[in-house]
JSON list of C-alpha atoms in Angstrom, two decimals:
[
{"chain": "A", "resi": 1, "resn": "UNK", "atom": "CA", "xyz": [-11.67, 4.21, 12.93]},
{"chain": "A", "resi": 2, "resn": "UNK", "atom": "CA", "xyz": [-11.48, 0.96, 15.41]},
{"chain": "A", "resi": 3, "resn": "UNK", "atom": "CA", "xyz": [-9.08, -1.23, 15.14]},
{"chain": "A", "resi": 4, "resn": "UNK", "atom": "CA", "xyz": [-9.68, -5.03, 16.59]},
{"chain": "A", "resi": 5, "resn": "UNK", "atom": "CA", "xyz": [-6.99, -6.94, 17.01]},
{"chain": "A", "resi": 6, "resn": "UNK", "atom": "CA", "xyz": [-7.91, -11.03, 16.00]},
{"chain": "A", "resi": 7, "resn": "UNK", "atom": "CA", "xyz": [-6.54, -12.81, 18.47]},
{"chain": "A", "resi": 8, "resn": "UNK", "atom": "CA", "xyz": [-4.26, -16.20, 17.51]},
{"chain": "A", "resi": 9, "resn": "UNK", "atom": "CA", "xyz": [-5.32, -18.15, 20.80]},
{"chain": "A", "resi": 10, "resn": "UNK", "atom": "CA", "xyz": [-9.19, -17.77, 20.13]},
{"chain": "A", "resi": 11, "resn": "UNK", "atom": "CA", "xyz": [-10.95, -21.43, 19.07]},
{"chain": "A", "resi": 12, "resn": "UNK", "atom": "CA", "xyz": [-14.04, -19.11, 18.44]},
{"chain": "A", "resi": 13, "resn": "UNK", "atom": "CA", "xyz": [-12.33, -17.10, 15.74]},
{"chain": "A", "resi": 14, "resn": "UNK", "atom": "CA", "xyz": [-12.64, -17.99, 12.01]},
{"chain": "A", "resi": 15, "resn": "UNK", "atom": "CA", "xyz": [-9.70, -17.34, 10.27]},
{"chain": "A", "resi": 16, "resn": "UNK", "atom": "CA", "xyz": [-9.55, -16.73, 6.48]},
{"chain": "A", "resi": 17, "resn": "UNK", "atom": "CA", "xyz": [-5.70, -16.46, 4.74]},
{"chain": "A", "resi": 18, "resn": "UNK", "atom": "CA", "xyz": [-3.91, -15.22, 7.89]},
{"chain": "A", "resi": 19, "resn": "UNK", "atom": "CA", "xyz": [-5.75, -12.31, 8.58]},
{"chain": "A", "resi": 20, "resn": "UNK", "atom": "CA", "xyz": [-4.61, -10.85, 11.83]},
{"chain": "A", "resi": 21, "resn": "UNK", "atom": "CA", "xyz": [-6.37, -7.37, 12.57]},
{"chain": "A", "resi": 22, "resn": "UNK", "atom": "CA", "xyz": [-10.02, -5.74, 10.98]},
{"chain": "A", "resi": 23, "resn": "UNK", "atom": "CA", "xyz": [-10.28, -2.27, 11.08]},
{"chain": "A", "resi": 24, "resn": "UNK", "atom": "CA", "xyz": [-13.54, -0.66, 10.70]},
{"chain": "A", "resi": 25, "resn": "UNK", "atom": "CA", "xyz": [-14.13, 2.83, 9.65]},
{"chain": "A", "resi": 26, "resn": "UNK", "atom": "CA", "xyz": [-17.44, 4.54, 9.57]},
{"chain": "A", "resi": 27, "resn": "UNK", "atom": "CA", "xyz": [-17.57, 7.53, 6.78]},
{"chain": "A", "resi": 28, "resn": "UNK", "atom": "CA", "xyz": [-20.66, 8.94, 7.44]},
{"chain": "A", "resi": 29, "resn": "UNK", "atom": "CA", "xyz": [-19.20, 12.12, 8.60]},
{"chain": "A", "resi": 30, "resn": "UNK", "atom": "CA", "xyz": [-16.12, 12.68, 6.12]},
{"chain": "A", "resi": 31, "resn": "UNK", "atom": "CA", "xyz": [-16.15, 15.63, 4.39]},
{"chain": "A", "resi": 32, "resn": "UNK", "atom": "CA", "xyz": [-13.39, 14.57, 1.62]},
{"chain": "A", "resi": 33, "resn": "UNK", "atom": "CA", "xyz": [-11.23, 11.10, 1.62]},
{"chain": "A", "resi": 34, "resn": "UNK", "atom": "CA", "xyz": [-7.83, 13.06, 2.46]},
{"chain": "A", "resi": 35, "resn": "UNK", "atom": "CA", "xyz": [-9.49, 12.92, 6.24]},
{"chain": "A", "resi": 36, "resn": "UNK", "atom": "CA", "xyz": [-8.97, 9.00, 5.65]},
{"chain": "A", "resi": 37, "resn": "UNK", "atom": "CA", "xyz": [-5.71, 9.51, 4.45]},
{"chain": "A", "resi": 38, "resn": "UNK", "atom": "CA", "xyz": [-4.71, 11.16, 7.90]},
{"chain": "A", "resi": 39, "resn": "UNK", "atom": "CA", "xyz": [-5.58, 7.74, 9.48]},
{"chain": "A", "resi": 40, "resn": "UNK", "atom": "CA", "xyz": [-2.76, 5.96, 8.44]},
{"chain": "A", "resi": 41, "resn": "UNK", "atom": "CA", "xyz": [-5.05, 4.47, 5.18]},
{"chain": "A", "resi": 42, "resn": "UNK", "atom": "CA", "xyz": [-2.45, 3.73, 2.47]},
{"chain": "A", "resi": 43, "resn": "UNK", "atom": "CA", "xyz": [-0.40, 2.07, 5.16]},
{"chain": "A", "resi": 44, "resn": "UNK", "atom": "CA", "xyz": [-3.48, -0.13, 6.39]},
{"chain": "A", "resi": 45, "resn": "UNK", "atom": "CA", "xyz": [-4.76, -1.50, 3.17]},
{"chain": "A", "resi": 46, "resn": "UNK", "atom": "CA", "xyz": [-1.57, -2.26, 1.63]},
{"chain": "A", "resi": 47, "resn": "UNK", "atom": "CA", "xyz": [-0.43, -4.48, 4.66]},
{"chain": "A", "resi": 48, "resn": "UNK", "atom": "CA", "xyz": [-1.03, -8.53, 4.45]},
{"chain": "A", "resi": 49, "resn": "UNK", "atom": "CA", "xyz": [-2.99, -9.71, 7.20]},
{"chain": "A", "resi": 50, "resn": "UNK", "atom": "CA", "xyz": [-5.26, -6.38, 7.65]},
{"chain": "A", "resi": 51, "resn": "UNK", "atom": "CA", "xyz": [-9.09, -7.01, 6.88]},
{"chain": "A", "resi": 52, "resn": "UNK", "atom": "CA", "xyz": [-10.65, -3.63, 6.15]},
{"chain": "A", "resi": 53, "resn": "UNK", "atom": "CA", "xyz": [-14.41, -2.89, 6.33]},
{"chain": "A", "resi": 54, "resn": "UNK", "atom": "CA", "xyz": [-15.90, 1.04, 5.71]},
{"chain": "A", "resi": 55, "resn": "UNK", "atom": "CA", "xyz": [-19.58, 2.16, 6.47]},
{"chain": "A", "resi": 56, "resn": "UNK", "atom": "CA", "xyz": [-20.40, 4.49, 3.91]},
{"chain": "A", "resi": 57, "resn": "UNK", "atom": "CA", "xyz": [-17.61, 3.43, 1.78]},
{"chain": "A", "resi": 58, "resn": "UNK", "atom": "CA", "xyz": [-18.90, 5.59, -1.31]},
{"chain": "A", "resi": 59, "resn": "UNK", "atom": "CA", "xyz": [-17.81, 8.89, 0.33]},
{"chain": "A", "resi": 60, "resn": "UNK", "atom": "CA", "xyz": [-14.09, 7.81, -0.06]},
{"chain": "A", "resi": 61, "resn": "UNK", "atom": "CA", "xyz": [-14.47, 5.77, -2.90]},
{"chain": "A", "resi": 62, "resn": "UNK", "atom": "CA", "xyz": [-11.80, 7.30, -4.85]},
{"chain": "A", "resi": 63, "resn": "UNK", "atom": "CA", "xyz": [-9.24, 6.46, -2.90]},
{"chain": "A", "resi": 64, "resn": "UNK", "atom": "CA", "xyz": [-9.81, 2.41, -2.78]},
{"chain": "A", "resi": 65, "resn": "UNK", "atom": "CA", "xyz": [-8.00, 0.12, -4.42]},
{"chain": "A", "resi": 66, "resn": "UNK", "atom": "CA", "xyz": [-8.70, -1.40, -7.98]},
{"chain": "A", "resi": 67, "resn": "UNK", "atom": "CA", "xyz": [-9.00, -4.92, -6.07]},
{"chain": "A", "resi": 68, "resn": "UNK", "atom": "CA", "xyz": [-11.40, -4.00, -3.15]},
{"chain": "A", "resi": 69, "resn": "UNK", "atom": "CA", "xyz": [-14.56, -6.21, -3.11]},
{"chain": "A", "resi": 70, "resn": "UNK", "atom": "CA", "xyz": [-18.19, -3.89, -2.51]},
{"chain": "A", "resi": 71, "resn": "UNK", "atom": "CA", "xyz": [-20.40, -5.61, 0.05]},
{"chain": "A", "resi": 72, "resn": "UNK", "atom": "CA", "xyz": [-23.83, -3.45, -0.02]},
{"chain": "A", "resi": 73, "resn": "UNK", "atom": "CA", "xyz": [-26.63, -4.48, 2.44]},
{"chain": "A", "resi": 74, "resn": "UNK", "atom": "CA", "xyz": [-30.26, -3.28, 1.11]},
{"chain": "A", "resi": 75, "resn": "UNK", "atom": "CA", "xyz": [-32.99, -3.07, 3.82]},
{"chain": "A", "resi": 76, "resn": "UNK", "atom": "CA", "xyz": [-36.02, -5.05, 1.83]},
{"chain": "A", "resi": 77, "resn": "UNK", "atom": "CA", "xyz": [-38.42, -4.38, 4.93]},
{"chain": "A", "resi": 78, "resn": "UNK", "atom": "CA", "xyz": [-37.70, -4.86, 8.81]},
{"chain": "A", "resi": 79, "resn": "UNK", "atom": "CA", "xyz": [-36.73, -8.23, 9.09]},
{"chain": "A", "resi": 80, "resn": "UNK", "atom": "CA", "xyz": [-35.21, -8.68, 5.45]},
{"chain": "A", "resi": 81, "resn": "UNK", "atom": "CA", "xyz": [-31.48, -7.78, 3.91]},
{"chain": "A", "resi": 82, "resn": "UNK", "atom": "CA", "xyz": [-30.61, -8.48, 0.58]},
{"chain": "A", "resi": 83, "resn": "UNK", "atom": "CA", "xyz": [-26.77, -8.86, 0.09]},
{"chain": "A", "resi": 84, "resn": "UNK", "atom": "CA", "xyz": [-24.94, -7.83, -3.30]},
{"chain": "A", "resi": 85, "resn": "UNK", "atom": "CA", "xyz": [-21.31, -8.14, -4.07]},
{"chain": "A", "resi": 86, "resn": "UNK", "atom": "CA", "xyz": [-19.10, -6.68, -7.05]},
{"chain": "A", "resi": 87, "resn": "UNK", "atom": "CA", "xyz": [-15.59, -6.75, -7.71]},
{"chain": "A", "resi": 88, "resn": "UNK", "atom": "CA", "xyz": [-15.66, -3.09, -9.27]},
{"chain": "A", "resi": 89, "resn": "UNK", "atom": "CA", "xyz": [-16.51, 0.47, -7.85]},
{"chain": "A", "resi": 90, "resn": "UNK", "atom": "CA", "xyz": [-20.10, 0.83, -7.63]}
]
């Protein structure tokens, strides 16, 4: 897990509904989504400002909320992404 703070004095920085801090967490080597729990999780996602983005996301997929939003990237060749969004666990 990183944590990035977004800073307030930063003309660069887009901000969207007061979010103050992303943490990213890459899953690809959890075994079982209690290992996210140990991370301070619960706390994280439940806390207003806190953007939240997870790399292999379906690994702990249990343990998201009913309101998380699933942003999958397909590869469609080297130079080509195709970008799908849902509202519901995949």
């Amino acid at each position: 897990m990183k944590r990035y703070d977004i800073a307030q004095e930063d003309k660069n920085v887009v901000r969207f509904r007061g979010l103050r801090v992303l943490y990213h967490f890459d899953c690809y080597r959890i075994n079982a989504p209690e290992e996210i729990l140990e991370l301070g999780w619960e706390a994280i996602i439940k806390k207003r400002g806190n953007l939240v983005v997870v790399e292999w996301a379906e690994i702990i997929k249990e343990i998201f909320p009913q309101e998380a939003v699933w942003i999958e990237l397909i590869a469609r060749g080297e130079n080509e992404r195709e970008l799908g969004v849902r509202t519901q666990r995949p």
